[in-house]
GROMACS .gro file of C-alpha atoms in nm:
model
  486
    1MET     CA    1   0.000   0.000   0.000
    2TRP     CA    2   0.156   0.319   0.086
    3ARG     CA    3   0.467   0.121   0.073
    4ILE     CA    4   0.762   0.315   0.155
    5ALA     CA    5   1.036   0.095   0.109
    6ALA     CA    6   0.999   0.115  -0.257
    7LYS     CA    7   1.036  -0.123  -0.536
    8SER     CA    8   1.141   0.152  -0.767
    9ALA     CA    9   1.452   0.091  -0.970
   10LEU     CA   10   1.607   0.383  -0.790
   11VAL     CA   11   1.586   0.196  -0.462
   12LEU     CA   12   1.707  -0.140  -0.419
   13ALA     CA   13   1.739  -0.099  -0.056
   14LEU     CA   14   1.415  -0.253   0.026
   15LEU     CA   15   1.411  -0.462   0.312
   16SER     CA   16   1.120  -0.612   0.510
   17ALA     CA   17   1.160  -0.824   0.785
   18VAL     CA   18   1.149  -1.142   0.939
   19ALA     CA   19   1.268  -1.105   1.292
   20PRO     CA   20   1.576  -1.277   1.424
   21PRO     CA   21   1.538  -1.599   1.616
   22LEU     CA   22   1.417  -1.577   1.971
   23GLY     CA   23   1.574  -1.709   2.281
   24LYS     CA   24   1.886  -1.880   2.144
   25PRO     CA   25   2.226  -1.730   2.224
   26ILE     CA   26   2.445  -1.645   1.927
   27ARG     CA   27   2.792  -1.784   1.968
   28PRO     CA   28   3.081  -1.568   1.857
   29PRO     CA   29   3.244  -1.668   1.527
   30SER     CA   30   3.540  -1.821   1.706
   31GLU     CA   31   3.309  -2.097   1.830
   32HIS     CA   32   3.208  -2.189   1.476
   33PRO     CA   33   3.492  -2.370   1.301
   34SER     CA   34   3.426  -2.401   0.929
   35SER     CA   35   3.483  -2.775   0.951
   36ALA     CA   36   3.155  -2.800   1.142
   37LEU     CA   37   2.953  -2.719   0.832
   38PRO     CA   38   2.767  -3.015   0.689
   39ARG     CA   39   2.882  -3.143   0.354
   40CYS     CA   40   2.714  -2.957   0.068
   41ALA     CA   41   2.414  -3.137  -0.076
   42GLY     CA   42   2.322  -3.100  -0.439
   43ASP     CA   43   2.664  -2.976  -0.554
   44GLY     CA   44   2.663  -2.941  -0.929
   45GLU     CA   45   2.283  -2.976  -0.945
   46PRO     CA   46   2.152  -2.618  -0.916
   47GLY     CA   47   1.883  -2.692  -1.172
   48ALA     CA   48   1.708  -2.918  -0.922
   49ILE     CA   49   1.666  -2.641  -0.666
   50ARG     CA   50   1.329  -2.468  -0.637
   51PHE     CA   51   1.228  -2.220  -0.367
   52PRO     CA   52   0.868  -2.244  -0.240
   53ARG     CA   53   0.688  -1.925  -0.141
   54SER     CA   54   0.671  -1.851   0.229
   55PRO     CA   55   0.341  -1.750   0.394
   56GLY     CA   56   0.449  -1.388   0.342
   57GLY     CA   57   0.486  -1.440  -0.033
   58THR     CA   58   0.865  -1.420  -0.064
   59PRO     CA   59   1.061  -1.745  -0.113
   60GLU     CA   60   1.270  -1.820   0.196
   61VAL     CA   61   1.511  -2.088   0.314
   62ASP     CA   62   1.615  -2.162   0.669
   63ALA     CA   63   1.968  -2.179   0.803
   64ALA     CA   64   1.987  -2.560   0.802
   65TRP     CA   65   1.882  -2.577   0.437
   66LEU     CA   66   2.137  -2.316   0.334
   67ALA     CA   67   2.414  -2.486   0.529
   68ALA     CA   68   2.347  -2.807   0.337
   69HIS     CA   69   2.301  -2.646  -0.006
   70ARG     CA   70   2.534  -2.347   0.011
   71CYS     CA   71   2.761  -2.486  -0.261
   72ALA     CA   72   2.475  -2.534  -0.506
   73VAL     CA   73   2.342  -2.178  -0.493
   74ARG     CA   74   2.483  -1.828  -0.527
   75VAL     CA   75   2.495  -1.690  -0.170
   76VAL     CA   76   2.508  -1.310  -0.155
   77ASP     CA   77   2.551  -1.115   0.169
   78ILE     CA   78   2.391  -0.770   0.125
   79ARG     CA   79   2.493  -0.616   0.457
   80GLU     CA   80   2.711  -0.306   0.488
   81ALA     CA   81   3.088  -0.295   0.540
   82ASP     CA   82   3.082  -0.257   0.918
   83GLU     CA   83   2.840  -0.550   0.949
   84ILE     CA   84   3.050  -0.785   0.737
   85THR     CA   85   3.341  -0.751   0.979
   86GLY     CA   86   3.120  -0.744   1.287
   87GLU     CA   87   3.052  -1.003   1.555
   88LEU     CA   88   2.804  -1.206   1.349
   89GLY     CA   89   3.068  -1.284   1.086
   90ARG     CA   90   2.961  -1.412   0.743
   91ILE     CA   91   2.895  -1.740   0.565
   92ASP     CA   92   3.212  -1.881   0.415
   93VAL     CA   93   3.089  -1.906   0.054
   94ALA     CA   94   2.896  -1.578   0.052
   95ALA     CA   95   2.986  -1.307  -0.196
   96TRP     CA   96   2.953  -0.954  -0.063
   97VAL     CA   97   2.740  -0.700  -0.246
   98PRO     CA   98   2.606  -0.418  -0.024
   99LEU     CA   99   2.236  -0.363  -0.071
  100ALA     CA  100   2.270  -0.046  -0.277
  101GLY     CA  101   2.481  -0.233  -0.535
  102VAL     CA  102   2.275  -0.550  -0.574
  103GLU     CA  103   2.084  -0.439  -0.881
  104GLN     CA  104   2.397  -0.345  -1.070
  105ALA     CA  105   2.583  -0.660  -0.965
  106ALA     CA  106   2.288  -0.878  -1.064
  107GLU     CA  107   2.314  -0.763  -1.426
  108SER     CA  108   2.590  -1.021  -1.472
  109TRP     CA  109   2.406  -1.307  -1.298
  110ASP     CA  110   2.214  -1.590  -1.463
  111ARG     CA  111   1.846  -1.512  -1.404
  112ASP     CA  112   1.759  -1.882  -1.395
  113ALA     CA  113   2.027  -1.983  -1.142
  114PRO     CA  114   1.936  -2.014  -0.771
  115VAL     CA  115   2.034  -1.719  -0.550
  116VAL     CA  116   2.001  -1.681  -0.173
  117LEU     CA  117   2.032  -1.331  -0.023
  118VAL     CA  118   2.154  -1.283   0.333
  119CYS     CA  119   2.137  -0.987   0.573
  120ARG     CA  120   2.136  -0.944   0.950
  121SER     CA  121   1.774  -1.032   1.032
  122GLY     CA  122   1.619  -1.132   0.700
  123ARG     CA  123   1.431  -0.806   0.649
  124ARG     CA  124   1.656  -0.644   0.391
  125SER     CA  125   1.717  -0.970   0.206
  126GLU     CA  126   1.345  -1.039   0.180
  127ARG     CA  127   1.276  -0.705   0.020
  128ALA     CA  128   1.580  -0.731  -0.206
  129ALA     CA  129   1.464  -1.077  -0.316
  130ASP     CA  130   1.127  -0.929  -0.410
  131ARG     CA  131   1.306  -0.666  -0.616
  132LEU     CA  132   1.519  -0.920  -0.803
  133ARG     CA  133   1.213  -1.132  -0.876
  134SER     CA  134   1.048  -0.827  -1.031
  135LEU     CA  135   1.358  -0.792  -1.252
  136GLY     CA  136   1.321  -1.144  -1.388
  137PHE     CA  137   1.516  -1.362  -1.145
  138HIS     CA  138   1.306  -1.676  -1.119
  139ARG     CA  139   1.486  -1.854  -0.836
  140VAL     CA  140   1.585  -1.610  -0.565
  141ALA     CA  141   1.519  -1.654  -0.192
  142SER     CA  142   1.593  -1.487   0.140
  143LEU     CA  143   1.761  -1.651   0.439
  144THR     CA  144   1.492  -1.653   0.708
  145GLY     CA  145   1.615  -1.469   1.015
  146GLY     CA  146   1.942  -1.374   0.844
  147MET     CA  147   2.277  -1.408   1.018
  148LEU     CA  148   2.102  -1.398   1.354
  149ALA     CA  149   1.928  -1.725   1.268
  150TRP     CA  150   2.251  -1.869   1.127
  151GLY     CA  151   2.432  -1.793   1.452
  152ALA     CA  152   2.146  -1.920   1.667
  153ALA     CA  153   2.171  -2.251   1.481
  154SER     CA  154   2.539  -2.270   1.586
  155LEU     CA  155   2.653  -2.276   1.225
  156PRO     CA  156   3.009  -2.168   1.140
  157THR     CA  157   3.106  -1.823   1.024
  158THR     CA  158   3.420  -1.650   0.906
  159ARG     CA  159   3.564  -1.302   0.933
  160ALA     CA  160   3.816  -1.357   0.658
  161HIS     CA  161   3.867  -1.061   0.427
  162VAL     CA  162   3.622  -1.039   0.139
  163ALA     CA  163   3.690  -0.813  -0.158
  164THR     CA  164   3.457  -0.521  -0.226
  165PRO     CA  165   3.256  -0.595  -0.542
  166ILE     CA  166   3.286  -0.351  -0.830
  167ALA     CA  167   2.914  -0.279  -0.824
  168SER     CA  168   2.904  -0.169  -0.463
  169PRO     CA  169   2.946   0.182  -0.328
  170ALA     CA  170   3.276   0.243  -0.156
  171PRO     CA  171   3.259   0.102   0.196
  172THR     CA  172   3.248   0.358   0.472
  173GLU     CA  173   3.322   0.325   0.838
  174ALA     CA  174   3.036   0.362   1.078
  175PRO     CA  175   3.040   0.704   1.244
  176ALA     CA  176   3.134   0.707   1.607
  177PRO     CA  177   2.836   0.737   1.840
  178SER     CA  178   2.757   1.103   1.890
  179SER     CA  179   2.456   1.317   1.966
  180SER     CA  180   2.609   1.611   1.782
  181LEU     CA  181   2.498   1.752   1.449
  182ALA     CA  182   2.834   1.651   1.305
  183GLY     CA  183   2.779   1.289   1.400
  184LEU     CA  184   2.429   1.289   1.258
  185ARG     CA  185   2.549   1.450   0.934
  186ALA     CA  186   2.810   1.177   0.902
  187THR     CA  187   2.541   0.913   0.945
  188LEU     CA  188   2.314   1.068   0.683
  189THR     CA  189   2.588   1.084   0.420
  190ARG     CA  190   2.647   0.709   0.427
  191PRO     CA  191   2.548   0.539   0.099
  192ASP     CA  192   2.302   0.313   0.279
  193ALA     CA  193   2.129   0.596   0.468
  194LEU     CA  194   1.914   0.756   0.198
  195ILE     CA  195   1.759   0.645  -0.131
  196TRP     CA  196   1.489   0.790  -0.357
  197THR     CA  197   1.156   0.670  -0.487
  198ARG     CA  198   0.849   0.831  -0.642
  199ALA     CA  199   0.545   0.896  -0.428
  200ALA     CA  200   0.334   0.711  -0.686
  201THR     CA  201   0.487   0.383  -0.567
  202LEU     CA  202   0.282   0.428  -0.251
  203LEU     CA  203  -0.034   0.385  -0.456
  204GLY     CA  204   0.019   0.021  -0.538
  205ALA     CA  205   0.355  -0.143  -0.477
  206ASN     CA  206   0.485   0.005  -0.155
  207THR     CA  207   0.398   0.060   0.209
  208VAL     CA  208   0.435   0.335   0.464
  209SER     CA  209   0.660   0.218   0.745
  210CYS     CA  210   0.655   0.320   1.109
  211ILE     CA  211   0.891   0.580   1.255
  212ASP     CA  212   1.051   0.309   1.474
  213GLY     CA  213   1.428   0.352   1.496
  214ARG     CA  214   1.497  -0.022   1.487
  215GLU     CA  215   1.405  -0.048   1.119
  216GLU     CA  216   1.717  -0.117   0.914
  217ALA     CA  217   1.567  -0.035   0.576
  218PRO     CA  218   1.530   0.313   0.429
  219VAL     CA  219   1.168   0.414   0.491
  220LEU     CA  220   0.915   0.687   0.453
  221GLY     CA  221   0.805   0.714   0.812
  222THR     CA  222   0.475   0.794   0.978
  223PRO     CA  223   0.351   0.683   1.322
  224GLY     CA  224   0.231   0.323   1.301
  225GLY     CA  225   0.291   0.294   0.926
  226ASP     CA  226  -0.007   0.185   0.716
  227ALA     CA  227  -0.189   0.056   1.023
  228GLY     CA  228  -0.152   0.384   1.211
  229GLU     CA  229  -0.270   0.587   0.912
  230LEU     CA  230  -0.578   0.372   0.853
  231VAL     CA  231  -0.681   0.384   1.220
  232LEU     CA  232  -0.630   0.762   1.216
  233SER     CA  233  -0.840   0.806   0.901
  234LEU     CA  234  -1.124   0.587   1.032
  235ALA     CA  235  -1.122   0.770   1.367
  236ALA     CA  236  -1.154   1.104   1.187
  237LEU     CA  237  -1.437   0.965   0.976
  238GLU     CA  238  -1.622   0.845   1.286
  239GLN     CA  239  -1.591   1.192   1.436
  240LEU     CA  240  -1.742   1.356   1.128
  241LEU     CA  241  -2.021   1.098   1.100
  242GLY     CA  242  -2.097   1.119   1.470
  243ARG     CA  243  -2.124   0.741   1.500
  244PRO     CA  244  -1.902   0.434   1.533
  245LEU     CA  245  -1.828   0.236   1.221
  246ASP     CA  246  -1.955  -0.121   1.217
  247PRO     CA  247  -1.676  -0.383   1.245
  248ASP     CA  248  -1.814  -0.569   0.942
  249TRP     CA  249  -1.801  -0.245   0.740
  250ILE     CA  250  -1.441  -0.191   0.852
  251THR     CA  251  -1.353  -0.544   0.737
  252ALA     CA  252  -1.514  -0.482   0.399
  253ILE     CA  253  -1.339  -0.146   0.369
  254PHE     CA  254  -1.006  -0.302   0.459
  255ASP     CA  255  -1.045  -0.560   0.184
  256ARG     CA  256  -1.114  -0.287  -0.071
  257TYR     CA  257  -0.831  -0.077   0.071
  258VAL     CA  258  -0.563  -0.340   0.012
  259ASP     CA  259  -0.717  -0.435  -0.322
  260ALA     CA  260  -0.681  -0.072  -0.427
  261PHE     CA  261  -0.342   0.012  -0.277
  262GLY     CA  262  -0.151  -0.314  -0.237
  263ARG     CA  263   0.037  -0.451   0.062
  264PHE     CA  264  -0.037  -0.329   0.413
  265TYR     CA  265   0.240  -0.264   0.666
  266LEU     CA  266   0.202  -0.358   1.031
  267HIS     CA  267   0.494  -0.422   1.261
  268THR     CA  268   0.560  -0.580   1.596
  269ASP     CA  269   0.886  -0.668   1.768
  270ARG     CA  270   1.070  -0.965   1.907
  271HIS     CA  271   0.968  -0.895   2.267
  272ALA     CA  272   0.597  -0.884   2.180
  273ILE     CA  273   0.626  -1.208   1.983
  274GLU     CA  274   0.787  -1.375   2.284
  275ARG     CA  275   0.502  -1.257   2.508
  276LEU     CA  276   0.250  -1.374   2.249
  277ALA     CA  277   0.411  -1.719   2.242
  278ASP     CA  278   0.389  -1.744   2.621
  279ALA     CA  279   0.022  -1.645   2.613
  280LEU     CA  280  -0.055  -1.906   2.347
  281ARG     CA  281   0.120  -2.176   2.550
  282ASP     CA  282  -0.100  -2.086   2.849
  283ASP     CA  283  -0.425  -2.079   2.648
  284PRO     CA  284  -0.602  -2.420   2.651
  285ARG     CA  285  -0.727  -2.353   2.298
  286THR     CA  286  -0.374  -2.332   2.157
  287ALA     CA  287  -0.157  -2.504   2.420
  288ALA     CA  288  -0.138  -2.840   2.241
  289THR     CA  289  -0.015  -2.679   1.921
  290ALA     CA  290   0.222  -2.448   2.109
  291ALA     CA  291   0.377  -2.751   2.279
  292THR     CA  292   0.499  -2.873   1.939
  293TRP     CA  293   0.695  -2.556   1.860
  294ARG     CA  294   1.066  -2.625   1.843
  295GLY     CA  295   1.182  -2.269   1.788
  296PRO     CA  296   1.095  -1.913   1.686
  297GLU     CA  297   1.031  -2.004   1.324
  298ASP     CA  298   0.748  -2.234   1.431
  299ILE     CA  299   0.592  -1.949   1.630
  300ARG     CA  300   0.614  -1.706   1.340
  301ALA     CA  301   0.475  -1.965   1.098
  302PHE     CA  302   0.176  -2.016   1.329
  303VAL     CA  303   0.109  -1.642   1.352
  304ARG     CA  304   0.129  -1.601   0.977
  305SER     CA  305  -0.088  -1.903   0.894
  306PRO     CA  306  -0.286  -2.041   1.190
  307PRO     CA  307  -0.530  -2.334   1.162
  308PRO     CA  308  -0.877  -2.186   1.096
  309ALA     CA  309  -1.009  -2.332   1.422
  310MET     CA  310  -0.751  -2.133   1.619
  311GLU     CA  311  -0.782  -1.799   1.441
  312GLU     CA  312  -1.017  -1.642   1.693
  313ALA     CA  313  -0.802  -1.743   1.989
  314LEU     CA  314  -0.493  -1.606   1.817
  315LEU     CA  315  -0.671  -1.280   1.732
  316GLU     CA  316  -0.765  -1.226   2.095
  317HIS     CA  317  -0.398  -1.243   2.190
  318LEU     CA  318  -0.268  -1.047   1.889
  319VAL     CA  319  -0.479  -0.742   1.975
  320ALA     CA  320  -0.394  -0.751   2.347
  321PRO     CA  321  -0.175  -0.444   2.410
  322GLU     CA  322   0.103  -0.641   2.578
  323ASN     CA  323   0.143  -0.842   2.256
  324VAL     CA  324   0.152  -0.539   2.023
  325GLY     CA  325   0.511  -0.444   1.939
  326CYS     CA  326   0.440  -0.108   1.773
  327GLY     CA  327   0.450   0.160   2.042
  328HIS     CA  328   0.217   0.396   1.855
  329ILE     CA  329  -0.049   0.129   1.797
  330ARG     CA  330  -0.020   0.005   2.155
  331LEU     CA  331  -0.068   0.357   2.291
  332MET     CA  332  -0.382   0.402   2.081
  333ILE     CA  333  -0.520   0.080   2.233
  334THR     CA  334  -0.436   0.169   2.593
  335GLN     CA  335  -0.508   0.545   2.576
  336PRO     CA  336  -0.793   0.586   2.325
  337SER     CA  337  -0.921   0.917   2.462
  338ARG     CA  338  -0.574   1.073   2.448
  339TYR     CA  339  -0.549   0.970   2.082
  340GLY     CA  340  -0.903   1.063   1.987
  341VAL     CA  341  -0.999   0.711   1.883
  342ARG     CA  342  -1.296   0.502   1.983
  343GLU     CA  343  -1.218   0.217   2.220
  344GLY     CA  344  -1.215  -0.097   2.007
  345LEU     CA  345  -1.140   0.075   1.675
  346VAL     CA  346  -0.774  -0.031   1.671
  347SER     CA  347  -0.873  -0.391   1.744
  348ASP     CA  348  -1.128  -0.381   1.461
  349VAL     CA  349  -0.857  -0.272   1.216
  350LEU     CA  350  -0.601  -0.525   1.341
  351ARG     CA  351  -0.855  -0.807   1.317
  352ALA     CA  352  -0.940  -0.707   0.961
  353ALA     CA  353  -0.571  -0.694   0.870
  354PHE     CA  354  -0.491  -1.039   1.007
  355HIS     CA  355  -0.803  -1.197   0.857
  356ARG     CA  356  -0.703  -1.063   0.518
  357GLY     CA  357  -0.339  -1.156   0.565
  358TRP     CA  358  -0.422  -1.516   0.651
  359ARG     CA  359  -0.615  -1.559   0.329
  360ARG     CA  360  -0.386  -1.357   0.106
  361PRO     CA  361  -0.045  -1.347   0.278
  362GLU     CA  362   0.114  -1.140   0.003
  363LEU     CA  363  -0.104  -0.843   0.105
  364LEU     CA  364   0.008  -0.819   0.469
  365GLU     CA  365   0.363  -0.717   0.554
  366TYR     CA  366   0.384  -0.819   0.919
  367ALA     CA  367   0.732  -0.703   1.015
  368ILE     CA  368   0.904  -0.825   1.331
  369LEU     CA  369   1.173  -0.581   1.445
  370ASP     CA  370   1.469  -0.685   1.655
  371GLY     CA  371   1.654  -0.517   1.937
  372GLU     CA  372   1.589  -0.251   2.196
  373HIS     CA  373   1.476   0.108   2.147
  374GLU     CA  374   1.802   0.307   2.136
  375GLU     CA  375   1.686   0.610   1.937
  376ARG     CA  376   1.896   0.922   1.993
  377GLY     CA  377   1.672   1.176   1.826
  378VAL     CA  378   1.370   1.254   1.611
  379LEU     CA  379   1.443   1.337   1.247
  380GLU     CA  380   1.192   1.524   1.030
  381VAL     CA  381   1.264   1.495   0.657
  382GLN     CA  382   1.154   1.775   0.422
  383ILE     CA  383   1.197   1.842   0.051
  384GLU     CA  384   1.157   2.175  -0.127
  385HIS     CA  385   0.840   2.086  -0.320
  386ALA     CA  386   0.494   1.965  -0.226
  387VAL     CA  387   0.454   1.591  -0.274
  388HIS     CA  388   0.250   1.469  -0.572
  389ALA     CA  389   0.240   1.127  -0.736
  390HIS     CA  390   0.537   1.205  -0.962
  391THR     CA  391   0.754   1.359  -0.687
  392LEU     CA  392   1.081   1.194  -0.595
  393VAL     CA  393   1.093   1.153  -0.218
  394PRO     CA  394   1.389   1.046  -0.001
  395MET     CA  395   1.367   0.729   0.201
  396VAL     CA  396   1.585   0.743   0.514
  397ALA     CA  397   1.710   0.446   0.715
  398PRO     CA  398   1.621   0.489   1.086
  399HIS     CA  399   1.897   0.247   1.192
  400VAL     CA  400   2.234   0.308   1.026
  401GLY     CA  401   2.559   0.190   1.176
  402THR     CA  402   2.544   0.260   1.548
  403ARG     CA  403   2.275   0.527   1.532
  404GLU     CA  404   1.898   0.495   1.564
  405LEU     CA  405   1.648   0.775   1.498
  406PHE     CA  406   1.273   0.815   1.488
  407VAL     CA  407   1.218   0.922   1.125
  408LEU     CA  408   0.920   1.131   1.010
  409HIS     CA  409   0.820   1.235   0.657
  410PRO     CA  410   0.545   1.497   0.711
  411GLN     CA  411   0.499   1.584   0.342
  412VAL     CA  412   0.469   1.222   0.240
  413THR     CA  413   0.230   1.166   0.528
  414ALA     CA  414   0.011   1.451   0.401
  415PHE     CA  415   0.005   1.291   0.055
  416VAL     CA  416  -0.100   0.955   0.202
  417ARG     CA  417  -0.372   1.114   0.415
  418ALA     CA  418  -0.522   1.297   0.118
  419GLU     CA  419  -0.548   0.968  -0.071
  420ASN     CA  420  -0.701   0.797   0.233
  421ALA     CA  421  -0.962   1.071   0.262
  422TRP     CA  422  -1.068   1.036  -0.102
  423PHE     CA  423  -1.082   0.658  -0.071
  424LEU     CA  424  -1.299   0.655   0.243
  425VAL     CA  425  -1.546   0.913   0.116
  426GLU     CA  426  -1.598   0.703  -0.196
  427GLN     CA  427  -1.698   0.408   0.024
  428LEU     CA  428  -1.979   0.593   0.204
  429ALA     CA  429  -2.346   0.556   0.124
  430PRO     CA  430  -2.473   0.848  -0.089
  431ALA     CA  431  -2.658   1.013   0.199
  432GLU     CA  432  -2.350   1.022   0.421
  433ALA     CA  433  -2.115   1.109   0.137
  434ALA     CA  434  -2.324   1.421   0.083
  435ARG     CA  435  -2.245   1.529   0.441
  436VAL     CA  436  -1.874   1.438   0.448
  437ASP     CA  437  -1.655   1.551   0.161
  438ALA     CA  438  -1.290   1.462   0.111
  439ALA     CA  439  -1.163   1.809   0.202
  440ALA     CA  440  -1.343   1.806   0.536
  441LEU     CA  441  -1.221   1.458   0.614
  442ARG     CA  442  -0.864   1.544   0.515
  443SER     CA  443  -0.873   1.846   0.745
  444ARG     CA  444  -0.997   1.634   1.036
  445ILE     CA  445  -0.733   1.368   0.968
  446THR     CA  446  -0.461   1.634   0.965
  447ALA     CA  447  -0.568   1.782   1.298
  448LEU     CA  448  -0.611   1.446   1.468
  449GLY     CA  449  -0.282   1.321   1.322
  450ALA     CA  450  -0.095   1.615   1.475
  451ARG     CA  451  -0.251   1.535   1.812
  452GLN     CA  452  -0.155   1.168   1.788
  453LEU     CA  453   0.201   1.243   1.679
  454ALA     CA  454   0.250   1.479   1.973
  455ALA     CA  455   0.119   1.213   2.212
  456THR     CA  456   0.348   0.942   2.076
  457VAL     CA  457   0.658   1.161   2.071
  458ALA     CA  458   0.583   1.271   2.428
  459SER     CA  459   0.558   0.905   2.535
  460LEU     CA  460   0.839   0.747   2.335
  461ALA     CA  461   1.085   1.035   2.286
  462PRO     CA  462   1.015   1.288   2.563
  463HIS     CA  463   1.371   1.416   2.606
  464LEU     CA  464   1.527   1.346   2.267
  465PRO     CA  465   1.658   1.624   2.042
  466HIS     CA  466   1.464   1.701   1.725
  467TYR     CA  467   1.628   1.767   1.388
  468ARG     CA  468   1.506   1.873   1.046
  469LEU     CA  469   1.677   1.743   0.733
  470ARG     CA  470   1.603   1.971   0.436
  471ILE     CA  471   1.683   1.827   0.095
  472SER     CA  472   1.687   2.042  -0.218
  473ALA     CA  473   1.859   2.067  -0.554
  474ASN     CA  474   2.138   2.252  -0.374
  475GLY     CA  475   2.207   1.971  -0.130
  476GLN     CA  476   2.118   1.885   0.229
  477THR     CA  477   2.097   2.099   0.538
  478LEU     CA  478   2.052   1.962   0.887
  479GLU     CA  479   1.934   2.181   1.171
  480PRO     CA  480   1.805   2.134   1.524
  481ILE     CA  481   1.440   2.216   1.591
  482SER     CA  482   1.364   2.401   1.910
  483ALA     CA  483   1.073   2.290   2.125
  484SER     CA  484   0.881   2.610   2.046
  485ALA     CA  485   0.912   2.549   1.669
  486ARG     CA  486   0.776   2.194   1.670
   0.00000   0.00000   0.00000
């Protein structure tokens, strides 16, 4: 939908995410001698390899499969320079092509040969695999859980030097941690920090991501991503209509929404998934199934494709605030009056999203983010022109090197909200559509959105510095924003 990790040719840095494995310690590379790798299976028989689609729509392989077949496929590590030499190490046979150079490097690859992409958590590699498939690569897959899953499986790694591929941007060292403008400027000039896409990609192929600083992919950020924007728009519509929207109507609207705009972004995090798993183990309706789970991949597979008889039980736990990993969405559930939303509206939208995602997995991007909140500031990204469908807009990575930021794109958000307003008005019965026009709804969405953003920033980033990144034909300027100017 408003998918802001674009599949435009200008941005290859698309990355969605499967979260890293839960609960298993990752041994340092020194504990993984290369001799421990199983003997390659299928050497010399790449033509026999086929990658089935995962429940999320993107072909994936797990760490055990890749360990056994690594010599029969092209393994490409798309992480950045500082990650390649970091504590997770890399797979011995993996070529290194940083994400921004994958498209160019792939021009010399056989489009019919099997390729497995690897990143830290599986999020970037999943999105990059989608991009390569759109370019005609028929057998490309992502390593589920990335190097975190590889390490959790106690598989060997190496830190041996790997040459920089010709197609990649020159490697840069991660900037030293700093809260200064100079440190932030250094972060934002990294080749993996910013890429461009057209706003029109949000009207079909792409999604709006959350402002969460743990996201490794370049994003166009708005609180709660697609889910936050839809809840906001429906809350504004309820205010103008003076009545609550029926849950069945919301479900029908959601189906038309994703049919019109494409995939829908909703994220959680590793901690919420762990709490969800505990709740499902304690629930008599799901305990027997939960007892068969051998690891985090089994839990995620259950959440993405539950048995029909267990859907309602799972939904009850998925919408419980303690099991919601997006801070903005969770705050709307627990503090509805502060956010100007009806109690129960967020749950109605989440239920509609999961119901749709279970029947058409390719339409729900349920991202699982890893790590702790370590954001050091709030970054507002502005360009010199108003945003229209043809406008090039800059995607910014919230998590680059050692720095995390909450990232906001107010102009892109305004574009998305205008489209949402038009869409919702067109779904109303004629009598109500005559009372609520798109301009009035857009105005209400804008006002309520400002209120919600202020509430979330006050809760999640109360003492963090705020910055504005202005991007124009003359370059970039970065400036602090005083509290009075926000």
